[in-house]
Amino acid sequence: MTQLPTPYVSVDVAVLDRNIARMASFTRERDLALRPHAKTHKCLEIARRQLAAGATGLTVATVAEAEIFVEAGCEDLFIAYPLWVDQARGARLRAVAARAAVRVGVDSAEGAQALARYAGRDVEVMVEVDSGHHRSGVRPAAAGAVALAADKAGLRVRGVFTFPGHGYGPSLAEGVAAEEAVALVDAADALRKAGFEPDVVSGGSTPTAAWSNVAALNEIRPGVYVFNDAQQVELGVCDFDEVALSVVATVVSRSADHVILDAGGKVLGADRSAWATGHGRLPDLPDARITALSEHHATVTLPPGAELPERGTTLRVVPNHVCATVNLADELVVVSGGTAVDRWAVAARGANT
Amino acid sequence: MTQLPTPYVSVDVAVLDRNIARMASFTRERDLALRPHAKTHKCLEIARRQLAAGATGLTVATVAEAEIFVEAGCEDLFIAYPLWVDQARGARLRAVAARAAVRVGVDSAEGAQALARYAGRDVEVMVEVDSGHHRSGVRPAAAGAVALAADKAGLRVRGVFTFPGHGYGPSLAEGVAAEEAVALVDAADALRKAGFEPDVVSGGSTPTAAWSNVAALNEIRPGVYVFNDAQQVELGVCDFDEVALSVVATVVSRSADHVILDAGGKVLGADRSAWATGHGRLPDLPDARITALSEHHATVTLPPGAELPERGTTLRVVPNHVCATVNLADELVVVSGGTAVDRWAVAARGANT
């Protein structure tokens, strides 16, 4: 590794490309459309690689992300979020829709009406259903009513979608993918009963992707797979050698039972699920755990008797949740064969509106 | 509130100025030097207000932060971090030290030697001691040995410091401030025994500031006080009307028992202490709790029977840990009397190296 100032975010391009190719071939073999969620990488170079590998289009979470990816030439975007659209956001959406096919999530009649009023009829809608994550989205049986309201407001209804986020837990993915399938089948039926043929039925997340029920859905929207992260390793979704992104950090302090790295929550992010074993993982010290995290300190504890790394040692940290890590960085250092070969801007960093 | 696109970070300048004035007068009355930690705000306009109110200088966490505040004219900086200095970081430190008085934390002979070798003798050092937080820093009795090593390497030893971070918990502040005082007295004694008169004995954090033992220390370095946050409210350090910063968000979705705001972890930050009641607080709905947080969704739950806000409603969210929130934002919207009057750049956002 070159002597860049730590901490910095490093992406191994060979691993990245393998991850992109693997998900592309997995979905191609199953005749599933792949619409990767770009909120994970926020990076034009990575979006282009995903599209070149056969992705149908991109998923984004905000109008600001859509603006950035359209500017870079992406022609097919799904804003998988129940936007609340006012006049200003509507004008921005219209500008995006003038340059790309745009679908927007809706989960209420009011949301659909505001979308139609301010963004016009050039955006298409996907009805969001709750498959058990209990965040946004309506019950599957209520999808028809939302579709009718959207249609009445003048919007074209393309289908239904869900995010099976409750699959983020040990041994949950298979069961949650089954719940996702049931919810999407029910929602698609509800649309048909209301007079709409759903041509897109979309689900998926990185943990549940492998369990996608192709009889129930025809599109998936995983994001994290492109890099993977410590959560995916601890969920058993991937191994460390399938993790493309890490934060490179230096040991700055050392005591009897722990060392301190210069990568804290301001570079790693502070996401930590209840089942996580710590605040990130060190692939080169698999028995180590990050037992505490502050803004600029990661406290790394090793099993009793293990030799602690020396001050000045450079170590890679795999963050718990890579989407949060990327959103803290202005750029990604691109590494090939252990050498930094490029830097990619995190073009959509902080694009929250 | 004007119709800016949500989510955005808003700072009430009247509350900010009251917070700055209150801490300035508290320390002035006790003859304590106040060296606010600028990692909280990362903002030149706020640093200038703190210095104008009588702050001795600024505390920062990284060389990159020091570079930014020196560029803005700050002449006295303490990098309260046990930097590991190589040639490149040393050159940057020398450039900063050519324009300002610079102190750097050390907690090992090796760290002091690297600092002296690469940064030269223009930086002064403060020995970091562990007062119970068990992060970086040596035991107080070991402070003399670190001072001797630094002196031997040619560095001027100015004193000792600690961060009583273990005071972040309900009802802990008073006891932890007492531990801080004991540790600093012991460390100062250790320095004297090694032949050094510590002219700076520095501690403090926002929760412990009120309990500062002026017989033990002569400088405090609180950071969060300038804005306050939900952690400080839940610790009893302040009330909501003393919180200067909030994230303005919109209700985008509504179900039987919760609403979803468009402010998730990518704008609020994901920090959550074990004792926190949720992922942030809503000062206008004090009984509401943010029971789940994802990247672009905050799930707001109200007590049974409470009326849920309508879709499209704009609400203020006070983040759990404001330092993390600021580091996600490119700018702060400055509000006076409910009207946006200015925007301040988060100049040191992401300045982690």
XYZ file of C-alpha atoms in Angstrom:
706
model
C 0.000 0.000 0.000
C 1.353 3.433 -0.848
C 1.948 6.028 1.854
C -1.280 7.962 1.550
C -2.299 9.791 4.723
C -4.562 7.596 6.830
C -7.426 7.164 7.296
C -8.630 6.780 3.705
C -11.167 4.648 1.880
C -9.686 2.074 -0.457
C -11.451 0.023 -3.144
C -9.854 -3.069 -4.646
C -10.979 -2.873 -8.236
C -10.488 -6.591 -8.959
C -12.814 -7.553 -6.110
C -15.276 -4.849 -7.137
C -15.381 -6.139 -10.698
C -15.827 -9.720 -9.513
C -18.743 -8.664 -7.290
C -20.368 -6.782 -10.169
C -19.910 -9.703 -12.556
C -21.205 -12.275 -10.075
C -24.473 -10.451 -9.368
C -24.899 -9.704 -13.083
C -24.572 -13.354 -14.021
C -26.746 -14.493 -11.087
C -29.608 -12.270 -12.271
C -29.077 -12.981 -15.983
C -29.297 -16.724 -15.362
C -32.590 -16.236 -13.545
C -34.023 -13.765 -16.051
C -34.222 -11.132 -13.326
C -33.677 -7.473 -14.095
C -30.854 -6.057 -11.953
C -31.282 -2.447 -10.892
C -28.458 -1.859 -8.387
C -28.988 0.700 -5.663
C -26.466 3.463 -6.323
C -26.815 4.911 -2.799
C -24.158 2.391 -1.794
C -21.377 3.727 -4.022
C -22.614 7.192 -5.149
C -19.910 6.946 -7.749
C -20.194 7.459 -11.516
C -17.366 5.067 -12.396
C -19.049 2.243 -10.494
C -22.479 2.973 -11.944
C -20.986 2.745 -15.441
C -19.425 -0.626 -14.594
C -22.776 -1.941 -13.323
C -24.610 -0.730 -16.446
C -21.897 -2.137 -18.720
C -22.319 -5.503 -16.963
C -25.996 -5.509 -17.893
C -27.880 -3.637 -15.186
C -31.296 -2.452 -16.430
C -30.869 0.933 -14.804
C -30.087 2.335 -11.394
C -31.998 2.651 -8.169
C -31.493 5.831 -6.142
C -32.979 7.172 -2.925
C -33.318 10.896 -3.600
C -33.946 13.381 -6.390
C -30.441 14.757 -5.780
C -28.932 11.338 -6.482
C -31.072 11.058 -9.625
C -29.817 14.456 -10.804
C -26.210 13.355 -10.451
C -26.571 10.009 -12.211
C -28.645 11.511 -15.047
C -25.969 14.140 -15.538
C -23.522 11.250 -15.969
C -25.645 9.698 -18.693
C -27.827 7.152 -16.878
C -31.095 6.906 -18.831
C -33.216 4.770 -16.533
C -33.714 5.564 -12.859
C -35.978 4.373 -10.104
C -36.241 6.599 -7.044
C -37.261 3.846 -4.628
C -38.586 6.233 -2.024
C -42.036 7.676 -1.259
C -41.032 11.225 -2.173
C -43.071 14.077 -0.805
C -43.081 16.445 -3.762
C -43.616 20.171 -3.508
C -43.238 22.730 -6.264
C -39.439 22.966 -6.076
C -38.829 19.227 -5.878
C -41.381 18.718 -8.633
C -39.493 21.070 -10.936
C -36.277 19.169 -10.278
C -38.016 15.856 -10.979
C -39.411 17.198 -14.256
C -35.909 18.220 -15.304
C -34.632 14.720 -14.568
C -37.588 13.104 -16.344
C -36.832 15.178 -19.442
C -33.515 13.333 -19.766
C -34.227 9.816 -18.479
C -36.987 7.327 -17.784
C -37.911 7.965 -14.142
C -39.987 5.849 -11.784
C -40.864 7.073 -8.311
C -42.146 5.153 -5.294
C -45.571 6.023 -3.876
C -47.276 4.659 -0.790
C -50.257 6.982 -0.416
C -52.935 8.712 -2.457
C -51.716 12.061 -1.093
C -48.154 11.344 -2.162
C -49.295 10.356 -5.656
C -51.448 13.477 -5.973
C -48.584 15.774 -4.945
C -46.259 13.970 -7.345
C -48.701 14.376 -10.249
C -49.448 17.993 -9.422
C -45.857 19.197 -9.202
C -43.820 16.732 -11.255
C -46.280 16.219 -14.081
C -47.118 13.011 -15.847
C -43.708 12.142 -17.208
C -42.725 10.188 -14.121
C -44.081 6.695 -13.694
C -44.889 5.209 -10.327
C -44.235 2.012 -8.440
C -46.423 1.264 -5.427
C -44.374 0.504 -2.331
C -45.542 -2.359 -0.154
C -44.420 -3.386 3.310
C -43.240 -6.985 3.270
C -42.446 -7.018 7.005
C -39.784 -4.341 7.493
C -42.493 -1.915 8.732
C -40.931 1.230 7.422
C -42.667 2.907 4.456
C -45.035 1.075 2.111
C -48.648 -0.067 2.381
C -49.976 -3.536 3.167
C -49.984 -5.595 -0.034
C -53.799 -5.669 -0.152
C -53.837 -1.855 -0.147
C -51.599 -1.554 -3.208
C -54.586 -1.434 -5.561
C -56.068 1.624 -3.865
C -52.764 3.511 -4.136
C -52.484 2.508 -7.805
C -56.022 3.761 -8.462
C -55.253 7.083 -6.784
C -52.063 7.462 -8.814
C -53.886 6.600 -12.017
C -56.667 9.055 -11.206
C -54.018 11.728 -10.664
C -52.757 10.979 -14.163
C -49.656 8.918 -13.360
C -48.749 5.679 -15.105
C -48.485 2.776 -12.672
C -45.667 0.402 -13.629
C -45.739 -2.067 -10.772
C -44.991 -2.757 -7.138
C -41.848 -2.882 -5.019
C -40.684 -3.687 -1.537
C -37.495 -3.547 0.486
C -37.061 -6.668 2.627
C -34.811 -4.855 5.106
C -35.884 -7.123 7.963
C -33.663 -9.766 6.346
C -30.645 -8.056 7.925
C -30.139 -10.503 10.758
C -28.457 -13.877 11.242
C -30.260 -16.715 9.430
C -33.168 -14.486 8.444
C -32.567 -14.026 4.722
C -34.291 -17.130 3.380
C -37.423 -16.654 5.471
C -37.602 -12.955 4.722
C -37.183 -13.588 0.983
C -40.203 -15.876 1.266
C -42.174 -13.100 2.986
C -41.041 -10.706 0.283
C -42.334 -13.087 -2.387
C -45.728 -13.475 -0.707
C -46.079 -9.708 -0.267
C -45.154 -9.007 -3.885
C -47.508 -11.693 -5.239
C -50.332 -10.293 -3.117
C -49.536 -6.733 -4.145
C -49.396 -7.675 -7.826
C -52.755 -9.412 -7.454
C -54.183 -6.318 -5.762
C -53.000 -4.234 -8.717
C -54.613 -6.624 -11.196
C -57.891 -6.551 -9.277
C -57.778 -2.759 -9.512
C -57.260 -3.043 -13.265
C -53.493 -2.623 -13.583
C -51.073 -5.169 -14.993
C -47.829 -4.800 -13.012
C -44.994 -5.210 -15.483
C -42.338 -4.562 -12.842
C -42.352 -6.468 -9.548
C -39.254 -5.425 -7.674
C -37.606 -6.522 -4.459
C -34.276 -7.581 -3.229
C -31.444 -6.566 -0.984
C -27.937 -7.971 -0.786
C -28.699 -10.569 1.935
C -31.933 -11.779 0.327
C -30.764 -11.645 -3.308
C -29.622 -15.277 -3.323
C -33.118 -16.350 -2.197
C -35.017 -14.260 -4.742
C -38.212 -16.037 -5.785
C -38.304 -15.626 -9.548
C -41.937 -16.729 -9.648
C -42.839 -13.695 -7.535
C -40.598 -10.886 -8.783
C -38.802 -9.882 -11.963
C -36.363 -7.229 -10.697
C -33.984 -6.929 -7.734
C -32.275 -3.866 -6.326
C -29.284 -4.912 -4.181
C -26.767 -2.192 -3.354
C -24.153 -3.384 -0.887
C -23.063 -6.418 -2.992
C -20.828 -4.176 -5.051
C -18.461 -3.697 -2.100
C -19.795 -5.972 0.659
C -18.999 -5.055 4.276
C -18.598 -6.484 7.785
C -22.363 -6.940 8.153
C -22.446 -9.138 5.069
C -19.455 -11.138 6.342
C -21.073 -11.637 9.740
C -24.393 -12.556 8.092
C -22.565 -15.203 6.070
C -23.421 -13.523 2.755
C -19.750 -13.238 1.739
C -16.180 -13.842 2.867
C -13.520 -11.224 3.522
C -11.981 -11.896 0.095
C -15.239 -10.712 -1.462
C -15.072 -7.364 0.353
C -13.897 -4.666 -2.057
C -13.834 -1.646 0.238
C -11.856 -1.013 3.388
C -10.652 1.943 5.398
C -6.896 2.059 5.735
C -5.892 3.153 9.225
C -2.787 3.497 11.404
C -2.164 2.244 14.933
C -1.628 5.473 16.909
C -1.777 4.231 20.498
C -1.220 0.962 22.339
C -1.990 -0.145 25.857
C -1.774 -3.457 27.704
C -4.905 -4.892 26.111
C -5.838 -2.793 23.090
C -4.605 -0.592 20.288
C -6.186 2.561 18.890
C -6.588 3.154 15.157
C -6.976 6.606 13.615
C -10.226 5.549 11.893
C -13.265 6.456 13.960
C -16.930 6.982 13.307
C -16.231 10.012 11.104
C -14.673 7.738 8.488
C -16.188 4.301 9.235
C -19.685 5.437 10.122
C -21.383 4.465 13.377
C -23.925 1.920 12.130
C -24.000 -1.127 14.350
C -26.694 -3.785 14.371
C -27.499 -5.492 17.654
C -26.001 -8.732 16.300
C -22.733 -7.201 15.049
C -19.619 -8.324 16.912
C -18.178 -4.818 16.931
C -17.816 -1.587 14.974
C -16.200 -3.128 11.903
C -13.745 -5.923 11.246
C -10.045 -6.281 10.486
C -9.594 -8.908 7.759
C -5.892 -9.258 8.554
C -6.661 -9.829 12.252
C -9.838 -11.915 12.101
C -9.897 -12.497 15.871
C -9.698 -8.780 16.636
C -12.827 -6.811 17.458
C -13.455 -3.073 17.421
C -14.883 -2.840 20.903
C -15.378 0.930 21.009
C -15.606 3.672 18.440
C -15.384 7.407 18.829
C -15.017 10.092 16.200
C -11.327 9.537 15.514
C -10.513 6.426 17.535
C -11.292 2.764 16.966
C -10.427 0.637 19.990
C -9.175 -2.727 18.741
C -9.144 -5.577 21.258
C -7.462 -8.928 20.652
C -7.946 -12.228 22.468
C -5.891 -12.585 25.665
C -2.285 -13.419 24.863
C -2.442 -12.253 21.236
C 0.344 -9.965 20.152
C -0.810 -6.397 19.615
C 0.319 -4.614 16.447
C 3.030 -1.970 16.841
C 2.354 1.761 16.715
C 2.624 2.970 13.145
C 1.280 -0.283 11.690
C -1.172 0.208 8.839
C -4.298 -1.967 8.989
C -7.395 -2.381 6.847
C -10.787 -1.983 8.509
C -13.914 -3.334 6.858
C -16.780 -1.102 7.995
C -20.031 -2.517 9.314
C -22.233 -0.739 6.794
C -20.460 0.393 3.664
C -23.194 2.789 2.470
C -22.547 4.966 5.529
C -18.779 4.834 5.037
C -18.917 5.920 1.410
C -21.217 8.814 2.286
C -18.534 10.174 4.614
C -15.769 10.160 1.991
C -15.102 12.672 -0.752
C -13.222 10.119 -2.810
C -12.364 6.457 -3.061
C -8.749 5.430 -3.584
C -8.793 2.768 -6.294
C -6.284 -0.005 -5.716
C -5.160 -2.650 -8.181
C -2.680 -5.324 -7.157
C -1.942 -3.420 -3.945
C -1.107 -0.155 -5.733
C -3.248 2.974 -5.799
C -4.055 3.554 -9.453
C -6.864 6.100 -9.418
C -9.243 8.144 -7.328
C -12.977 8.170 -7.893
C -15.085 11.022 -6.584
C -18.046 10.125 -4.389
C -20.115 12.284 -6.718
C -23.401 11.887 -4.849
C -21.957 12.238 -1.342
C -24.449 14.011 0.889
C -27.053 14.156 -1.910
C -29.902 13.781 0.573
C -32.570 16.023 -0.936
C -39.127 28.214 8.144
C -38.511 28.864 4.450
C -39.167 26.167 1.855
C -35.640 24.797 1.561
C -35.480 21.207 0.335
C -35.465 18.815 3.274
C -33.535 17.330 4.911
C -31.159 20.144 5.839
C -29.160 21.170 8.892
C -30.343 24.330 10.574
C -28.573 26.404 13.225
C -30.434 28.957 15.328
C -27.872 31.717 15.681
C -29.430 33.237 18.820
C -29.211 29.909 20.668
C -25.692 29.358 19.323
C -24.553 32.746 20.580
C -26.144 32.158 23.994
C -24.362 28.802 24.288
C -21.027 30.384 23.345
C -21.521 33.253 25.795
C -22.599 30.973 28.648
C -19.551 28.693 28.428
C -17.274 31.723 28.000
C -18.586 33.357 31.156
C -18.587 30.071 33.091
C -14.876 29.574 32.369
C -13.967 33.244 32.807
C -15.568 33.293 36.275
C -13.509 30.252 37.271
C -10.283 31.488 35.721
C -10.254 28.483 33.379
C -8.887 28.710 29.872
C -11.515 27.657 27.324
C -10.211 25.875 24.249
C -13.335 24.645 22.444
C -13.092 21.512 20.351
C -13.723 22.612 16.776
C -14.408 19.051 15.599
C -18.000 19.678 16.669
C -18.725 22.542 14.278
C -15.861 22.420 11.709
C -16.988 25.888 10.778
C -14.897 29.065 10.481
C -17.724 31.415 11.406
C -18.345 29.560 14.656
C -14.653 29.350 15.529
C -14.418 33.130 15.132
C -17.386 33.617 17.442
C -15.771 31.378 20.089
C -12.449 33.208 19.850
C -14.184 36.594 19.948
C -15.951 35.476 23.144
C -12.608 34.825 24.789
C -11.525 31.301 23.876
C -7.761 30.832 24.330
C -7.462 28.936 21.074
C -9.036 25.930 19.443
C -8.798 22.209 19.948
C -8.816 20.012 16.842
C -8.499 16.273 16.261
C -6.443 16.073 13.070
C -3.722 17.870 11.139
C -6.250 18.463 8.358
C -8.520 20.325 10.779
C -5.529 22.338 12.001
C -4.664 23.310 8.429
C -8.169 24.619 7.823
C -8.425 26.666 11.008
C -4.923 28.105 10.603
C -5.819 29.146 7.078
C -8.747 31.023 8.612
C -6.466 32.901 10.978
C -6.510 30.875 14.199
C -3.142 31.355 15.879
C -3.287 28.836 18.692
C -4.191 25.202 18.151
C -4.070 22.030 20.187
C -4.301 18.771 18.255
C -5.643 16.699 21.145
C -4.762 13.394 19.552
C -1.759 11.071 19.760
C -0.749 11.632 16.132
C 1.435 9.060 14.467
C 3.685 11.282 12.378
C 5.498 10.155 9.253
C 7.423 12.326 6.826
C 4.383 13.631 4.944
C 2.308 14.371 8.035
C 5.378 15.924 9.648
C 5.811 18.324 6.733
C 2.171 19.366 7.031
C 2.558 19.900 10.776
C 5.650 22.052 10.234
C 3.717 24.201 7.774
C 0.954 24.683 10.354
C 3.478 25.400 13.122
C 5.056 28.105 10.966
C 1.794 30.061 11.174
C 0.412 29.262 14.630
C 1.320 27.987 18.063
C 0.706 24.234 17.844
C 0.493 21.666 20.630
C 0.160 17.980 19.880
C -0.889 15.109 22.130
C 1.577 12.298 22.833
C 1.040 9.097 24.765
C 4.228 7.140 23.989
C 7.958 7.594 23.632
C 7.732 6.239 20.080
C 5.041 8.744 19.169
C 7.099 11.612 20.606
C 10.226 10.475 18.746
C 8.384 10.271 15.407
C 6.837 13.669 16.057
C 10.227 15.241 16.797
C 11.930 13.553 13.858
C 9.423 14.560 11.196
C 7.703 17.674 12.540
C 10.700 19.314 14.126
C 10.859 21.153 17.395
C 8.359 23.894 16.681
C 5.459 21.868 17.961
C 4.962 21.581 21.705
C 3.548 18.514 23.355
C 0.908 17.644 25.901
C 1.040 14.228 27.510
C -2.266 12.395 27.250
C -3.430 10.491 30.308
C -6.278 8.012 30.686
C -8.661 9.190 33.397
C -10.945 6.162 33.034
C -12.241 6.300 29.470
C -9.635 3.663 28.475
C -9.046 4.885 24.963
C -5.683 6.552 24.260
C -3.459 8.049 26.971
C -1.142 6.558 29.592
C -1.803 5.967 33.267
C -1.211 9.215 35.172
C 1.880 7.811 36.925
C 3.438 7.087 33.511
C 3.104 10.680 32.298
C 6.592 11.556 33.532
C 8.263 8.891 31.406
C 6.493 10.109 28.270
C 7.477 13.684 29.095
C 11.104 12.640 29.539
C 11.078 10.843 26.181
C 9.555 13.863 24.472
C 12.082 16.158 26.091
C 14.943 13.875 25.090
C 13.635 13.966 21.509
C 13.863 17.754 21.689
C 10.203 18.640 22.162
C 8.935 21.160 24.683
C 6.497 19.629 27.164
C 3.690 22.036 28.057
C 1.520 19.884 30.278
C -0.978 17.077 30.506
C -4.474 16.442 29.201
C -7.267 13.923 29.384
C -10.663 13.355 27.829
C -13.198 12.180 30.417
C -15.377 10.525 27.776
C -16.682 7.955 30.232
C -18.815 10.770 31.644
C -21.250 10.263 28.768
C -23.889 8.371 30.700
C -26.807 9.205 32.983
C -25.709 10.647 36.338
C -22.030 9.963 35.643
C -20.693 13.465 35.013
C -19.958 14.539 38.587
C -18.155 11.329 39.502
C -16.204 11.248 36.271
C -15.152 14.883 36.706
C -13.765 13.839 40.099
C -11.819 10.999 38.445
C -10.578 13.445 35.821
C -9.322 15.759 38.565
C -7.486 12.957 40.383
C -5.891 11.733 37.148
C -4.765 15.215 36.155
C -3.362 15.991 39.621
C -1.464 12.692 39.589
C -0.206 13.283 36.053
C 0.907 16.825 36.872
C 2.760 15.458 39.921
C 4.392 12.810 37.748
C 5.582 15.538 35.390
C 6.996 17.568 38.280
C 8.815 14.512 39.636
C 10.349 14.082 36.172
C 11.472 17.707 36.246
C 8.744 19.431 34.217
C 6.420 22.135 35.462
C 3.086 21.578 33.665
C 1.724 25.001 32.834
C -1.315 23.568 31.032
C -3.507 20.970 32.718
C -6.404 20.340 30.385
C -9.583 18.293 30.596
C -13.226 18.725 30.085
C -16.087 17.679 27.905
C -19.555 19.145 27.617
C -21.193 16.880 30.242
C -18.356 17.251 32.787
C -17.644 20.956 32.206
C -20.007 22.090 34.966
C -18.127 19.882 37.458
C -14.635 21.030 36.436
C -12.333 20.997 39.451
C -10.455 24.269 39.189
C -7.915 23.102 41.750
C -6.896 20.296 39.384
C -7.045 21.798 35.904
C -6.664 25.179 34.246
C -8.120 24.533 30.781
C -11.222 22.781 29.429
C -11.990 21.624 25.895
C -15.753 21.097 25.511
C -17.047 20.842 21.948
C -20.711 19.908 21.831
C -21.869 22.788 24.103
C -21.870 25.145 21.139
C -24.890 23.345 19.615
C -25.941 20.740 22.209
C -27.793 17.642 21.016
C -30.235 14.916 22.058
C -27.560 13.152 24.107
C -27.017 16.300 26.167
C -30.783 16.722 26.630
C -31.191 13.109 27.742
C -28.152 13.435 30.052
C -29.786 16.466 31.653
C -26.970 18.788 30.563
C -29.358 21.113 28.700
C -32.957 21.635 27.666
C -34.347 21.635 24.130
C -34.348 25.451 24.110
C -30.560 25.322 24.497
C -30.147 23.155 21.395
C -28.942 25.313 18.490
C -28.804 22.711 15.723
C -31.523 20.574 14.246
C -32.210 18.704 11.042
C -35.337 19.873 9.282
C -37.226 16.937 7.801
C -40.537 16.166 6.107
C -43.103 13.470 6.902
C -43.107 11.324 3.756
C -45.067 8.271 4.882
C -47.632 7.441 7.552
C -48.999 4.181 8.847
C -51.311 3.218 11.695
C -48.670 3.664 14.381
C -45.751 5.621 12.932
C -44.628 8.214 10.452
C -41.478 8.254 8.331
C -39.288 11.339 8.028
C -36.917 11.932 5.122
C -33.966 12.380 7.518
C -32.074 9.127 8.024
C -28.617 8.167 9.157
C -27.006 9.863 6.164
C -28.013 13.253 7.560
C -28.501 12.618 11.297
C -25.612 10.199 11.832
C -26.084 6.780 13.382
C -24.503 7.339 16.798
C -26.639 5.874 19.525
C -25.548 5.260 23.110
C -27.037 2.320 24.956
C -28.935 4.717 27.222
C -30.393 6.865 24.424
C -34.173 6.649 24.053
C -33.930 6.589 20.265
C -32.064 7.881 17.227
C -32.640 11.557 17.933
C -35.446 13.662 19.373
C -38.222 15.882 18.078
C -38.432 18.988 20.281
C -41.904 19.818 18.946
C -43.142 16.290 19.754
C -41.352 15.542 23.026
C -43.205 12.232 23.528
C -42.201 10.953 20.088
C -39.265 8.600 19.689
C -37.243 7.699 16.607
C -37.537 3.958 16.980
C -35.674 2.980 13.819
C -33.273 4.698 11.483
C -32.116 3.744 8.043
C -30.185 5.766 5.496
C -33.080 7.962 4.378
C -35.861 7.029 6.777
C -36.464 7.904 10.422
C -39.327 5.920 11.908
C -41.140 8.165 14.415
C -43.398 6.446 16.908
C -45.820 8.275 19.195
C -47.552 7.065 22.343
C -50.759 5.075 21.710
C -53.636 7.392 20.897
C -51.447 10.373 19.987
C -52.277 12.045 16.714
C -49.695 11.404 14.005
C -48.507 14.374 11.955
C -49.803 14.614 8.394
C -47.701 13.775 5.335
C -45.866 16.868 4.169
C -45.455 18.231 7.703
C -42.039 19.723 8.386
C -40.464 18.737 11.716
C -37.191 19.500 13.470
C -35.035 16.575 14.583
C -32.334 17.051 17.190
C -29.632 14.473 16.423
C -28.182 12.241 19.107
C -24.580 13.309 18.518
C -24.171 16.614 16.757
C -20.493 16.145 15.819
C -21.485 13.261 13.550
C -24.352 15.237 12.014
C -22.209 18.253 11.151
C -19.580 16.012 9.546
C -22.231 14.742 7.115
C -23.294 18.211 5.970
C -21.631 20.484 3.441
C -23.257 23.546 4.937
C -25.309 24.783 7.850
C -28.384 26.900 7.192
C -28.219 29.801 9.633
C -31.601 30.791 11.008
C -32.488 33.932 12.924
C -35.999 34.498 14.239
C -37.244 31.566 12.164
C -35.822 32.900 8.893
C -32.823 31.536 7.008
C -30.340 34.396 6.898
C -27.070 32.779 5.844
C -25.263 29.558 5.018
C -22.003 28.571 6.635
C -19.740 26.041 4.986
C -18.684 23.048 7.067
C -15.134 23.903 6.072
C -13.475 20.975 7.844
C -16.044 18.348 6.838
C -14.299 15.027 6.315
C -10.920 16.468 7.365
C -9.878 13.170 8.934
C -6.162 13.046 8.111
